[in-house]
mmCIF file of C-alpha atoms and ligand atoms in Angstrom:
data_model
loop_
_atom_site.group_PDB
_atom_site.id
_atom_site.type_symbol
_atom_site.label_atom_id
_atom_site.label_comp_id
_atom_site.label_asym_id
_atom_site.label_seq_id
_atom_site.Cartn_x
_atom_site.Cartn_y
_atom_site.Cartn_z
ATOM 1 C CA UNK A 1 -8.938 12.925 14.498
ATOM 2 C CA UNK A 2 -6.538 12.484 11.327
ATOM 3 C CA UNK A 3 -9.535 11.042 9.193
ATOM 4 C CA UNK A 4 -11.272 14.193 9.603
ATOM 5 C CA UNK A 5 -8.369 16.547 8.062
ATOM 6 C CA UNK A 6 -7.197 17.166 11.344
ATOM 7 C CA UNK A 7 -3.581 17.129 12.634
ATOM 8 C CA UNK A 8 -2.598 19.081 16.025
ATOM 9 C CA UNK A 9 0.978 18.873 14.826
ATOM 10 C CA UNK A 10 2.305 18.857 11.107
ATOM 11 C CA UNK A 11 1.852 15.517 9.082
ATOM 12 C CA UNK A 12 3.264 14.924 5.904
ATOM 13 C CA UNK A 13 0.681 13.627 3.044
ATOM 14 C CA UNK A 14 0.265 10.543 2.145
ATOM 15 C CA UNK A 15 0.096 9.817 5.541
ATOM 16 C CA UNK A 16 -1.432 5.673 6.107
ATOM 17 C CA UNK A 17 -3.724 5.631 9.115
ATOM 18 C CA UNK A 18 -4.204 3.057 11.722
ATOM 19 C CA UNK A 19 -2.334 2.386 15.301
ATOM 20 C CA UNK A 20 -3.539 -0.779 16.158
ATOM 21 C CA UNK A 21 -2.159 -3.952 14.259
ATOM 22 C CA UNK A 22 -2.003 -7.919 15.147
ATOM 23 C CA UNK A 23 -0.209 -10.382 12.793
ATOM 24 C CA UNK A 24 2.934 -12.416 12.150
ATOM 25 C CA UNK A 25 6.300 -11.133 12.014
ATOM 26 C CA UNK A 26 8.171 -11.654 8.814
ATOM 27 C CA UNK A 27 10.664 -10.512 9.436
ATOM 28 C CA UNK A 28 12.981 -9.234 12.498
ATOM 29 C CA UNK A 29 16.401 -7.887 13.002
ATOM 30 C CA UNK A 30 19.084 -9.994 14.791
ATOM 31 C CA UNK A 31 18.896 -9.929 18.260
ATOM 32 C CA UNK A 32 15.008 -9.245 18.252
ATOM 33 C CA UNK A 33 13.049 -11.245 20.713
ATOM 34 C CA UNK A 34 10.982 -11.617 18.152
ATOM 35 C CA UNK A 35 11.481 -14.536 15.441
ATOM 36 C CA UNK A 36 9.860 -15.001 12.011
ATOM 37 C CA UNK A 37 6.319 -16.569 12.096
ATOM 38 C CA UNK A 38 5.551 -15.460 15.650
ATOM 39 C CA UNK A 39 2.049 -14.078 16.246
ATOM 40 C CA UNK A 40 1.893 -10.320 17.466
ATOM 41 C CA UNK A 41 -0.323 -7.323 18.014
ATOM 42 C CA UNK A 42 0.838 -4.123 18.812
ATOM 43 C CA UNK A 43 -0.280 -0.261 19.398
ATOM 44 C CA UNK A 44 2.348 1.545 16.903
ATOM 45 C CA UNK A 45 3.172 5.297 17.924
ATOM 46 C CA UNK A 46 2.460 6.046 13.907
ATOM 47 C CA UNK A 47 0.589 9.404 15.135
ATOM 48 C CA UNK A 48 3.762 11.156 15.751
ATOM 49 C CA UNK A 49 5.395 9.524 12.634
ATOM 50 C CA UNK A 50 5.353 11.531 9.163
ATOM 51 C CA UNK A 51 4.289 10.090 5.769
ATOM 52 C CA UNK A 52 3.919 6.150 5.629
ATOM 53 C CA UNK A 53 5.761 5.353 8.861
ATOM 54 C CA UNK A 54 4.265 2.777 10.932
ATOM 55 C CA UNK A 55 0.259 3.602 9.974
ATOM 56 C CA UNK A 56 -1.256 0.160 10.360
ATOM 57 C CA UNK A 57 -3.902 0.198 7.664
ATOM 58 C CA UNK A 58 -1.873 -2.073 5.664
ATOM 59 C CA UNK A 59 -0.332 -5.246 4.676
ATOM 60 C CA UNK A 60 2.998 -4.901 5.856
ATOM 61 C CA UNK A 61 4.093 -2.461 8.831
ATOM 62 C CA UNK A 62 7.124 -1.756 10.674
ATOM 63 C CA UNK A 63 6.728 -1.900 14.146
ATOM 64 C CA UNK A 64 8.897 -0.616 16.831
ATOM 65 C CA UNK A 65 10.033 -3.928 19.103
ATOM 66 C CA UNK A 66 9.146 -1.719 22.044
ATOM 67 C CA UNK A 67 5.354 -1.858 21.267
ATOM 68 C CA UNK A 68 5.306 -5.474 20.293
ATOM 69 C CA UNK A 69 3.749 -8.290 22.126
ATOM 70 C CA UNK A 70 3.250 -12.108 21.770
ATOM 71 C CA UNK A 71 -0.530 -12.772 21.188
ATOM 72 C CA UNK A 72 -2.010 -15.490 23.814
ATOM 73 C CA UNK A 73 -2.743 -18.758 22.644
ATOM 74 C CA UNK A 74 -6.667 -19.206 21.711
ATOM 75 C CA UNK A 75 -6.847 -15.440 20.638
ATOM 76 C CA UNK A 76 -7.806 -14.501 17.188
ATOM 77 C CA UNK A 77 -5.701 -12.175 14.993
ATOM 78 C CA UNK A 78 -9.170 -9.514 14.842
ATOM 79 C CA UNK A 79 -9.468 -9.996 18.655
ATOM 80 C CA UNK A 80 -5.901 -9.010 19.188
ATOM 81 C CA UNK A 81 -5.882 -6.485 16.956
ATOM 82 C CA UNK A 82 -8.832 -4.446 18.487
ATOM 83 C CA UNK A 83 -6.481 -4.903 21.967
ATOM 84 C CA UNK A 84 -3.715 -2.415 21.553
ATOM 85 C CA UNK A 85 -4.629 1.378 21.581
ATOM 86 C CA UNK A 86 -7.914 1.513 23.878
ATOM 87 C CA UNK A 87 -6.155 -1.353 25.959
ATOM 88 C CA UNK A 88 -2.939 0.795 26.748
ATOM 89 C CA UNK A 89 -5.168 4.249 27.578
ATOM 90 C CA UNK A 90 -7.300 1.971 29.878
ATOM 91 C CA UNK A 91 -4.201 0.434 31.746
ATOM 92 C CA UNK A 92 -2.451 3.432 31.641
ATOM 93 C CA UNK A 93 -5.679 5.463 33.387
ATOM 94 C CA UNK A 94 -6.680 2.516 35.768
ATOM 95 C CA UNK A 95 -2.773 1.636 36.662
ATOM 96 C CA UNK A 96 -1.894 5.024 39.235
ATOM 97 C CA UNK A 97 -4.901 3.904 41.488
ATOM 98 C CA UNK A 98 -3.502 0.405 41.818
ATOM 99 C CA UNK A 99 -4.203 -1.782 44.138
ATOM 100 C CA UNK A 100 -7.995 -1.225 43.095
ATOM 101 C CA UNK A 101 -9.220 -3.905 45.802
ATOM 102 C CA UNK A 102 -12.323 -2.648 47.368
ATOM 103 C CA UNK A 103 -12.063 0.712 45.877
ATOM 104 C CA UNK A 104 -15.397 2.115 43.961
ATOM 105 C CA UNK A 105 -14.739 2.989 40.395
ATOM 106 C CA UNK A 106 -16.871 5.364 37.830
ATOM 107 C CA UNK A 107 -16.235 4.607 34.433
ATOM 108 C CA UNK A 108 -17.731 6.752 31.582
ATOM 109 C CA UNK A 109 -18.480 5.670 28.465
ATOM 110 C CA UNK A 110 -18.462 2.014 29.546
ATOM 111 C CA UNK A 111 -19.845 -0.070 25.698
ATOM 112 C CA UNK A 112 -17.014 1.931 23.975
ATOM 113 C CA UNK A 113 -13.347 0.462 23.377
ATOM 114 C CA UNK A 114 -11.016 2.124 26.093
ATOM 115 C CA UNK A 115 -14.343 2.119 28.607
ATOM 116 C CA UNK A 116 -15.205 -1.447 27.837
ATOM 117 C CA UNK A 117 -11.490 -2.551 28.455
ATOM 118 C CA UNK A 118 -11.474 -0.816 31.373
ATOM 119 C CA UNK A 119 -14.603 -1.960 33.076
ATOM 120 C CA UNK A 120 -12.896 -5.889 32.503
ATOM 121 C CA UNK A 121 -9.236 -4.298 34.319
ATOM 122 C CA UNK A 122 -10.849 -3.111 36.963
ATOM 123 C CA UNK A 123 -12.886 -6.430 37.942
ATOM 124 C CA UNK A 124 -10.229 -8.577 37.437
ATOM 125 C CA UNK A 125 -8.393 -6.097 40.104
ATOM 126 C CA UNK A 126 -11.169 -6.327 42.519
ATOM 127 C CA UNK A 127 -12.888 -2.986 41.804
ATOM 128 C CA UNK A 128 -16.671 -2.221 42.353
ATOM 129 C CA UNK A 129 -17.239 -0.893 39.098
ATOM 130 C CA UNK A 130 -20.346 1.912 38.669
ATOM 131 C CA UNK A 131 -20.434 2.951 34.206
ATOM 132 C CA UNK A 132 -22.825 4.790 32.175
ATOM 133 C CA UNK A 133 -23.906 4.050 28.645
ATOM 134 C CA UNK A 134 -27.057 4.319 26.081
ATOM 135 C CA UNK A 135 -30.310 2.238 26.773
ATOM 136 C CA UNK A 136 -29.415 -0.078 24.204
ATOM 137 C CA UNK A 137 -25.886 -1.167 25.744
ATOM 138 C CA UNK A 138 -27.217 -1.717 29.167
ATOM 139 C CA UNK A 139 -27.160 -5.303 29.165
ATOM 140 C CA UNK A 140 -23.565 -5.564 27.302
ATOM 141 C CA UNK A 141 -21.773 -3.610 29.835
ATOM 142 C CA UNK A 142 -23.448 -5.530 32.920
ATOM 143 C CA UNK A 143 -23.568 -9.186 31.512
ATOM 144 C CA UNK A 144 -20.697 -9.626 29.157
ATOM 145 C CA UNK A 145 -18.122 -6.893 30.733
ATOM 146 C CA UNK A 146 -19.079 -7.428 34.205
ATOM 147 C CA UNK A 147 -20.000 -3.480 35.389
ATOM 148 C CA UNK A 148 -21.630 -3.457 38.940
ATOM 149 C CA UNK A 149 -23.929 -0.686 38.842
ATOM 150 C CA UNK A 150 -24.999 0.781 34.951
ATOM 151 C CA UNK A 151 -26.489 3.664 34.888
ATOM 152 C CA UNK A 152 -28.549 4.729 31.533
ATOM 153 C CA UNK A 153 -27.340 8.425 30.832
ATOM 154 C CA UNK A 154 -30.245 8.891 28.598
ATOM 155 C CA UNK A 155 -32.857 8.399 30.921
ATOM 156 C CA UNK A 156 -32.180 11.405 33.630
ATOM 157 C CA UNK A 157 -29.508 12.687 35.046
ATOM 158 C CA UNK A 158 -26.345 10.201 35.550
ATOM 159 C CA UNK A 159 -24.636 12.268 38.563
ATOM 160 C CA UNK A 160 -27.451 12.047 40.716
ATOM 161 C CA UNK A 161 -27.883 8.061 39.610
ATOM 162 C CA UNK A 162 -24.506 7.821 40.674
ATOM 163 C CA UNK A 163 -24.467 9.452 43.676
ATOM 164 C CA UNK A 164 -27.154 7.289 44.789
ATOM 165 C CA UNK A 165 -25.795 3.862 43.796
ATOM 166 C CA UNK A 166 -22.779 4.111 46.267
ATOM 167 C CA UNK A 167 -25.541 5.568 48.781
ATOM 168 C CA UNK A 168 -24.425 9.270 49.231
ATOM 169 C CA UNK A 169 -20.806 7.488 49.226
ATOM 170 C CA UNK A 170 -17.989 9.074 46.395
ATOM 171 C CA UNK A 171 -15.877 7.304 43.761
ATOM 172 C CA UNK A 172 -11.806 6.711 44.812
ATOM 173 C CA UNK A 173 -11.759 6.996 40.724
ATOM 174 C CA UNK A 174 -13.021 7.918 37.817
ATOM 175 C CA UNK A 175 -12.378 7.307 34.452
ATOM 176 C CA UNK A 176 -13.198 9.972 31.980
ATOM 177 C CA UNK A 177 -13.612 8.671 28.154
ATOM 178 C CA UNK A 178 -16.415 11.332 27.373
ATOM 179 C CA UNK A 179 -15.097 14.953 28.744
ATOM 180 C CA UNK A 180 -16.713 18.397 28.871
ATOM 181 C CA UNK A 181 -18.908 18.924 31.221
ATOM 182 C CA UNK A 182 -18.820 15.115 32.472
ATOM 183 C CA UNK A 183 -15.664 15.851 33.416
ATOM 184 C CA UNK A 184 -16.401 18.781 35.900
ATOM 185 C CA UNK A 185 -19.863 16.697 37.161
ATOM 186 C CA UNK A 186 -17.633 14.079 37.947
ATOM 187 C CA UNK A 187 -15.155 15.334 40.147
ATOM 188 C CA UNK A 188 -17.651 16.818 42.290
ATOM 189 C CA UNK A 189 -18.253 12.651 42.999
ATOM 190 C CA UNK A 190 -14.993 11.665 43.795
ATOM 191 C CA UNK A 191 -13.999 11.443 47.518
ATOM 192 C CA UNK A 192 -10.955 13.370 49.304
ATOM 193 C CA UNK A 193 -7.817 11.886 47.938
ATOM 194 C CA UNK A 194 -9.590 10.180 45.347
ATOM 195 C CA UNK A 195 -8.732 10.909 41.433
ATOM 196 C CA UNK A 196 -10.073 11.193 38.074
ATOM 197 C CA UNK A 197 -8.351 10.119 34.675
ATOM 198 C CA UNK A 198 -9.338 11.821 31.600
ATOM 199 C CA UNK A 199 -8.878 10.647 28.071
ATOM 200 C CA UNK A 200 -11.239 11.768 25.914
ATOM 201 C CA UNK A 201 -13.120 14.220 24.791
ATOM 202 C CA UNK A 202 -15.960 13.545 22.386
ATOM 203 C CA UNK A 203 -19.027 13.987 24.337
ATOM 204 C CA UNK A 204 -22.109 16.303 23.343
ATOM 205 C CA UNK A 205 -20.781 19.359 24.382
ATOM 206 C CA UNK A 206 -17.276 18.872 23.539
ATOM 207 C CA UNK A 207 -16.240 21.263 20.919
ATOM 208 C CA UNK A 208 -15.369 19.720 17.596
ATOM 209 C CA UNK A 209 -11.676 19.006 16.627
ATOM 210 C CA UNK A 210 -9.692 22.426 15.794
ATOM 211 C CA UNK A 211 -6.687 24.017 17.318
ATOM 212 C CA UNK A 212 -8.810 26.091 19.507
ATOM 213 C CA UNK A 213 -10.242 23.288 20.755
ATOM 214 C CA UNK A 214 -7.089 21.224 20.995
ATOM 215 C CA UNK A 215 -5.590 24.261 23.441
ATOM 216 C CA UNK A 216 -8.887 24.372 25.205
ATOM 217 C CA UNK A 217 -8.280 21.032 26.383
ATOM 218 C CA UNK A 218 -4.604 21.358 27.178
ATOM 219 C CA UNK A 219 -5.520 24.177 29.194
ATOM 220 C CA UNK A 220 -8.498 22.799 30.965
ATOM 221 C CA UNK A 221 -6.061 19.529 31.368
ATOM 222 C CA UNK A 222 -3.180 21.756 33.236
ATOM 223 C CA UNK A 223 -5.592 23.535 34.962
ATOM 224 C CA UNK A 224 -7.211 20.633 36.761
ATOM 225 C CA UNK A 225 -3.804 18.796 37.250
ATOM 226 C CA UNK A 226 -2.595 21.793 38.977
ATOM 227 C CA UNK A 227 -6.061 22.356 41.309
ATOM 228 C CA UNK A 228 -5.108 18.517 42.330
ATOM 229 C CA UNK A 229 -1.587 19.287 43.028
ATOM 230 C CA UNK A 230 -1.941 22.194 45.258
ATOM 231 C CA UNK A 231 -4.873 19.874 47.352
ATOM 232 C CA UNK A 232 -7.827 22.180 46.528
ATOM 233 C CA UNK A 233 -9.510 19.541 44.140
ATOM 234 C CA UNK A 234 -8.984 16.139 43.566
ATOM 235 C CA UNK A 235 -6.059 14.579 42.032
ATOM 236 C CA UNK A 236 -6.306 14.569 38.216
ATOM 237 C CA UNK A 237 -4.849 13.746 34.973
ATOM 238 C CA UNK A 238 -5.071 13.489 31.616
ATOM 239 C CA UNK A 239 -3.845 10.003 30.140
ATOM 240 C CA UNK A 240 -1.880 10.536 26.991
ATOM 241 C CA UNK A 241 -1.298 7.115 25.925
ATOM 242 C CA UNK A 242 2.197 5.222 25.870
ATOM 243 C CA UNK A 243 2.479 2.544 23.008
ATOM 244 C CA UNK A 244 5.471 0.542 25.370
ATOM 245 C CA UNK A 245 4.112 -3.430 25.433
ATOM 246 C CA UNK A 246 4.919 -3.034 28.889
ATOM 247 C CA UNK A 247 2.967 -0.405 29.892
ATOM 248 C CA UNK A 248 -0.075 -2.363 29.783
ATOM 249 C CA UNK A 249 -0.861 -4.663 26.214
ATOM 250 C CA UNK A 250 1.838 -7.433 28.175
ATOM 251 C CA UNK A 251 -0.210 -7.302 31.508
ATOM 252 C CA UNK A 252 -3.443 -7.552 29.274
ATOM 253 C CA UNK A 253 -2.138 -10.141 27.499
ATOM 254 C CA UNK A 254 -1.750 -12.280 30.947
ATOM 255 C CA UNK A 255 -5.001 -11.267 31.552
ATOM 256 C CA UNK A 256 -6.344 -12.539 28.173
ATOM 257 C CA UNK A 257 -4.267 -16.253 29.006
ATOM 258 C CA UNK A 258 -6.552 -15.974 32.273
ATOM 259 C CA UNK A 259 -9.334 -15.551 30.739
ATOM 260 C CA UNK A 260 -10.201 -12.374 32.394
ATOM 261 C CA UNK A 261 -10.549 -10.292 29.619
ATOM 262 C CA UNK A 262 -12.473 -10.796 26.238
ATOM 263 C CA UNK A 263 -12.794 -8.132 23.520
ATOM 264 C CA UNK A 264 -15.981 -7.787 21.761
ATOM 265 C CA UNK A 265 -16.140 -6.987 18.090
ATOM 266 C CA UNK A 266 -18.881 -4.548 17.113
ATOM 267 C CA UNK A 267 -18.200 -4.784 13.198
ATOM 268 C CA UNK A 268 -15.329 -5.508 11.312
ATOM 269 C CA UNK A 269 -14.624 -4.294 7.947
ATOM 270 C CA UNK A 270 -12.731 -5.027 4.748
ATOM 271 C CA UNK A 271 -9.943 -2.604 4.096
ATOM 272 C CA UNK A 272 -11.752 -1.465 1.088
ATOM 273 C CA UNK A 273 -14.197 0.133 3.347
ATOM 274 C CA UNK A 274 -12.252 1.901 5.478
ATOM 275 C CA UNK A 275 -13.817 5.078 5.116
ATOM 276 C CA UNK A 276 -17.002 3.229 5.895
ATOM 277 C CA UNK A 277 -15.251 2.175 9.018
ATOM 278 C CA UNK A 278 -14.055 5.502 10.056
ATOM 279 C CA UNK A 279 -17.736 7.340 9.539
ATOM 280 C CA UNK A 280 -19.075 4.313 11.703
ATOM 281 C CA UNK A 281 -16.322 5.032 14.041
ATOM 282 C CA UNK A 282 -16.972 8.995 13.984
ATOM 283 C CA UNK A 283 -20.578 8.147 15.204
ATOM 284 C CA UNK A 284 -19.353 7.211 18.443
ATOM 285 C CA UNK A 285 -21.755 4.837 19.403
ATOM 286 C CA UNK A 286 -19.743 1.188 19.370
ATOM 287 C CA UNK A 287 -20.250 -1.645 21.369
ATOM 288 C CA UNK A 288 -16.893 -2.829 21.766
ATOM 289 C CA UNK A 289 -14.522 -2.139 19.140
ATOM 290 C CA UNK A 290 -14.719 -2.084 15.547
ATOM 291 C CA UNK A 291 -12.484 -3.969 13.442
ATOM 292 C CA UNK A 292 -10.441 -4.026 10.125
ATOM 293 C CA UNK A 293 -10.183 -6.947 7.987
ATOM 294 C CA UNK A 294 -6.611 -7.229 6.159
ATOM 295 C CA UNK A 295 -6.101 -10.915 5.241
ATOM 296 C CA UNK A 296 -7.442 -13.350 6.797
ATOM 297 C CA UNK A 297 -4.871 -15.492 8.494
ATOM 298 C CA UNK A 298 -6.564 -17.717 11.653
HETATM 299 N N1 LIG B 301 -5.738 10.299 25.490
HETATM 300 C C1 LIG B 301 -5.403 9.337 24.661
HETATM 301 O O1 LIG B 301 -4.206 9.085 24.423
HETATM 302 C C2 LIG B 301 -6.489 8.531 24.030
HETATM 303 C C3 LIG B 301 -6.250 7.241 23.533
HETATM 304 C C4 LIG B 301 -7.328 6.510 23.013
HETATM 305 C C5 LIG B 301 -8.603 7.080 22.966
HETATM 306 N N2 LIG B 301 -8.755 8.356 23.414
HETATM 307 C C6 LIG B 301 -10.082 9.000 23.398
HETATM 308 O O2 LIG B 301 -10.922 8.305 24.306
HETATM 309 C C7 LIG B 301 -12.278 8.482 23.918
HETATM 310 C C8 LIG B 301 -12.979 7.132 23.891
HETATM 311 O O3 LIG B 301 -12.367 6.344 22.893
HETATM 312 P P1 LIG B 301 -13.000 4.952 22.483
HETATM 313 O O4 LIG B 301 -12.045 4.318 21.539
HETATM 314 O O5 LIG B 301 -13.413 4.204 23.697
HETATM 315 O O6 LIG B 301 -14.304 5.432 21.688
HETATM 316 P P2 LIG B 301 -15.517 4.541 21.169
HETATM 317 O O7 LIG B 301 -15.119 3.122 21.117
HETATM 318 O O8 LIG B 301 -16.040 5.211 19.955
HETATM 319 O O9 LIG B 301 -16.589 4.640 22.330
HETATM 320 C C9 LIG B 301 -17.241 5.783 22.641
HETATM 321 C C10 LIG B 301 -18.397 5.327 23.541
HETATM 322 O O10 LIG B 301 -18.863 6.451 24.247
HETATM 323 C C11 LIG B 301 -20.224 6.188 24.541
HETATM 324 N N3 LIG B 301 -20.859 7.470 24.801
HETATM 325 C C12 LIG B 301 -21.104 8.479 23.905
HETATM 326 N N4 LIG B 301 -21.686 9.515 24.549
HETATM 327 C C13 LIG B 301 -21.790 9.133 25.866
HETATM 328 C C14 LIG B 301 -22.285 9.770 27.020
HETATM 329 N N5 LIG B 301 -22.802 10.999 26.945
HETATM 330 N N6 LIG B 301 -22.207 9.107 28.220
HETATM 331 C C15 LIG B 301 -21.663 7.858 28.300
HETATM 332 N N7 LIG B 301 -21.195 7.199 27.222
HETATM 333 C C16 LIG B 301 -21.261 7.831 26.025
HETATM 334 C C17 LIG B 301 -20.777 5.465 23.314
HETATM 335 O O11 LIG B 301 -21.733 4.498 23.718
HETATM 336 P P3 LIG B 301 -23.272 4.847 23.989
HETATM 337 O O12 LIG B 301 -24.007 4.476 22.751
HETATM 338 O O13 LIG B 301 -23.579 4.001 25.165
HETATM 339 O O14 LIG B 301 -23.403 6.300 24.263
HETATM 340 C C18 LIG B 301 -19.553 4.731 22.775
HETATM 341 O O15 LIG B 301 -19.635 3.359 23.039
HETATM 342 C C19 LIG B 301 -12.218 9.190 22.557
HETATM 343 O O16 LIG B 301 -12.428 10.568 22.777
HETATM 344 C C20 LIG B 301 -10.809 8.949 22.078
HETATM 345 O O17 LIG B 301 -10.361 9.958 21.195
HETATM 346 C C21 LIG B 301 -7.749 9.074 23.947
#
């Protein structure tokens, strides 16, 4: 959103992008948890921040202690660092509908960051996990994330395909990374007392970034939350991510020590081609996440 010139609430130029950061603390105030030379990654809140506060496209960063979290042993700093954000909106969607034992999940957008991470949350909770994605990310989502049922949007319709893979049977949740009119189709397939998450909202028929657009989806985001409320549609909300360690990147860190949860790095790129790395990441069409190359420290 910020690359493109676009800020729903006032930011003060030079503003340094980036939320996501993994590294080693230099240095940390008395009292911290943290000590010099410990290895961390962490989802800063820099989006709300003005000016140079906390963006993460950098050498040095200050990070709240809040956000901050020990990487586990045998993970790589570019593995960690690809954790944070997408990690946090995928716990923080996926965590209301805990336990997930048994229950049948619908996850859109299922080769992209917060889709990806949230196909692997779900399995190691014991979800049956249904996910659409493009022809050519079929076999990532199903061999190396683990997704049940994949179902090819670009080959027909994907409500009917996922009607029929839980055999006239709706979803207890789904997980909404593309919005628009996804978002509408799917709640038509989630059962009585079931929910849907939504996070995103870069699918085909989304309208591009712009205020309008912004209150569009506030509205649309109310709306729904309040049709769930009063009972006359399924439950609903919209996940705006918390950066809190604990509210997810600790939990995903356990499951990381597990080995229950792997990240896969579509492309990583030097910092002098970030702009390369934000038109890549504008084209929406990732496997996995894509990565930024500081210093290289492993
Ligand atoms: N609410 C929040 O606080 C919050 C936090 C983080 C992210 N987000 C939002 O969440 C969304 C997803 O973020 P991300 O980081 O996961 O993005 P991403 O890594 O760029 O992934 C997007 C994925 O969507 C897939 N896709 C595109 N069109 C699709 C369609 N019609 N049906 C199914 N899959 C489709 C693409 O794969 P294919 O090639 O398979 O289509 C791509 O892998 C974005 O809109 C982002 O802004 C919101």
């Amino acid at each position: 959103m910020l690359p493109t010139g676009f800020a729903p609430i006032p930011v003060k130029l030079p503003k340094i992008l980036g939320e996501d950061l993994a590294g080693v603390v230099v240095e940390a105030p008395e009292g911290s948890k943290f000590k010099e030379g410990d290895r961390v990654f962490a989802g800063t809140d820099q989006f709300f921040k003005s000016g140079d506060q906390g963006g993460t496209d950098g050498e040095f960063v200050a990070a709240d202690e809040h956000t901050v979290c020990l990487i586990p042993e045998g993970v790589s700093f570019l593995e960690a660092a690809a954790v944070p954000v997408a990690g946090l909106t995928a716990w923080q969607a996926l965590e209301r509908v805990f336990p997930l034992e048994g229950k049948r999940v619908l996850i859109h957008g299922g080769a992209g960051g917060v889709g990806g991470f949230a196909i692997q949350i779900a399995k190691a909770h014991g979800a049956h996990v249904t996910t659409t994605c493009s022809s050519a990310k079929v076999d990532y989502v199903s061999k190396k994330l683990g997704a049940d049922v994949v179902i090819d949007y670009t080959k027909g319709p994907w409500e009917a395909a996922a009607r029929e893979s839980l055999g006239g049977e709706r979803y207890d949740f789904v997980l909404d990374t593309i919005g628009g009119s996804y978002e509408a189709a799917s709640l038509r397939l989630v059962k009585r007392g079931g929910q849907l998450a939504g996070v995103g909202a870069t699918g085909p028929d989304v309208a591009r970034v712009s205020l309008l657009g912004m209150a569009a989806l506030l509205f649309n985001a109310g709306w729904r939350t309040l049709m769930g409320r009063l009972g006359l549609a399924p439950k609903y909300h919209f996940v705006m991510t918390e950066s809190k360690a604990s509210r997810g990147l600790e939990q995903i860190a356990e499951l990381m020590r597990e080995g229950k949860f792997k990240v896969h790095l579509d492309r990583v790129f030097p910092l002098e081609e970030l702009a390369q790395a934000h038109e890549y990441l504008e084209q929406g069409r990732a496997r996995g996440k894509v990565g930024i190359l500081i210093k290289a420290m492993d």
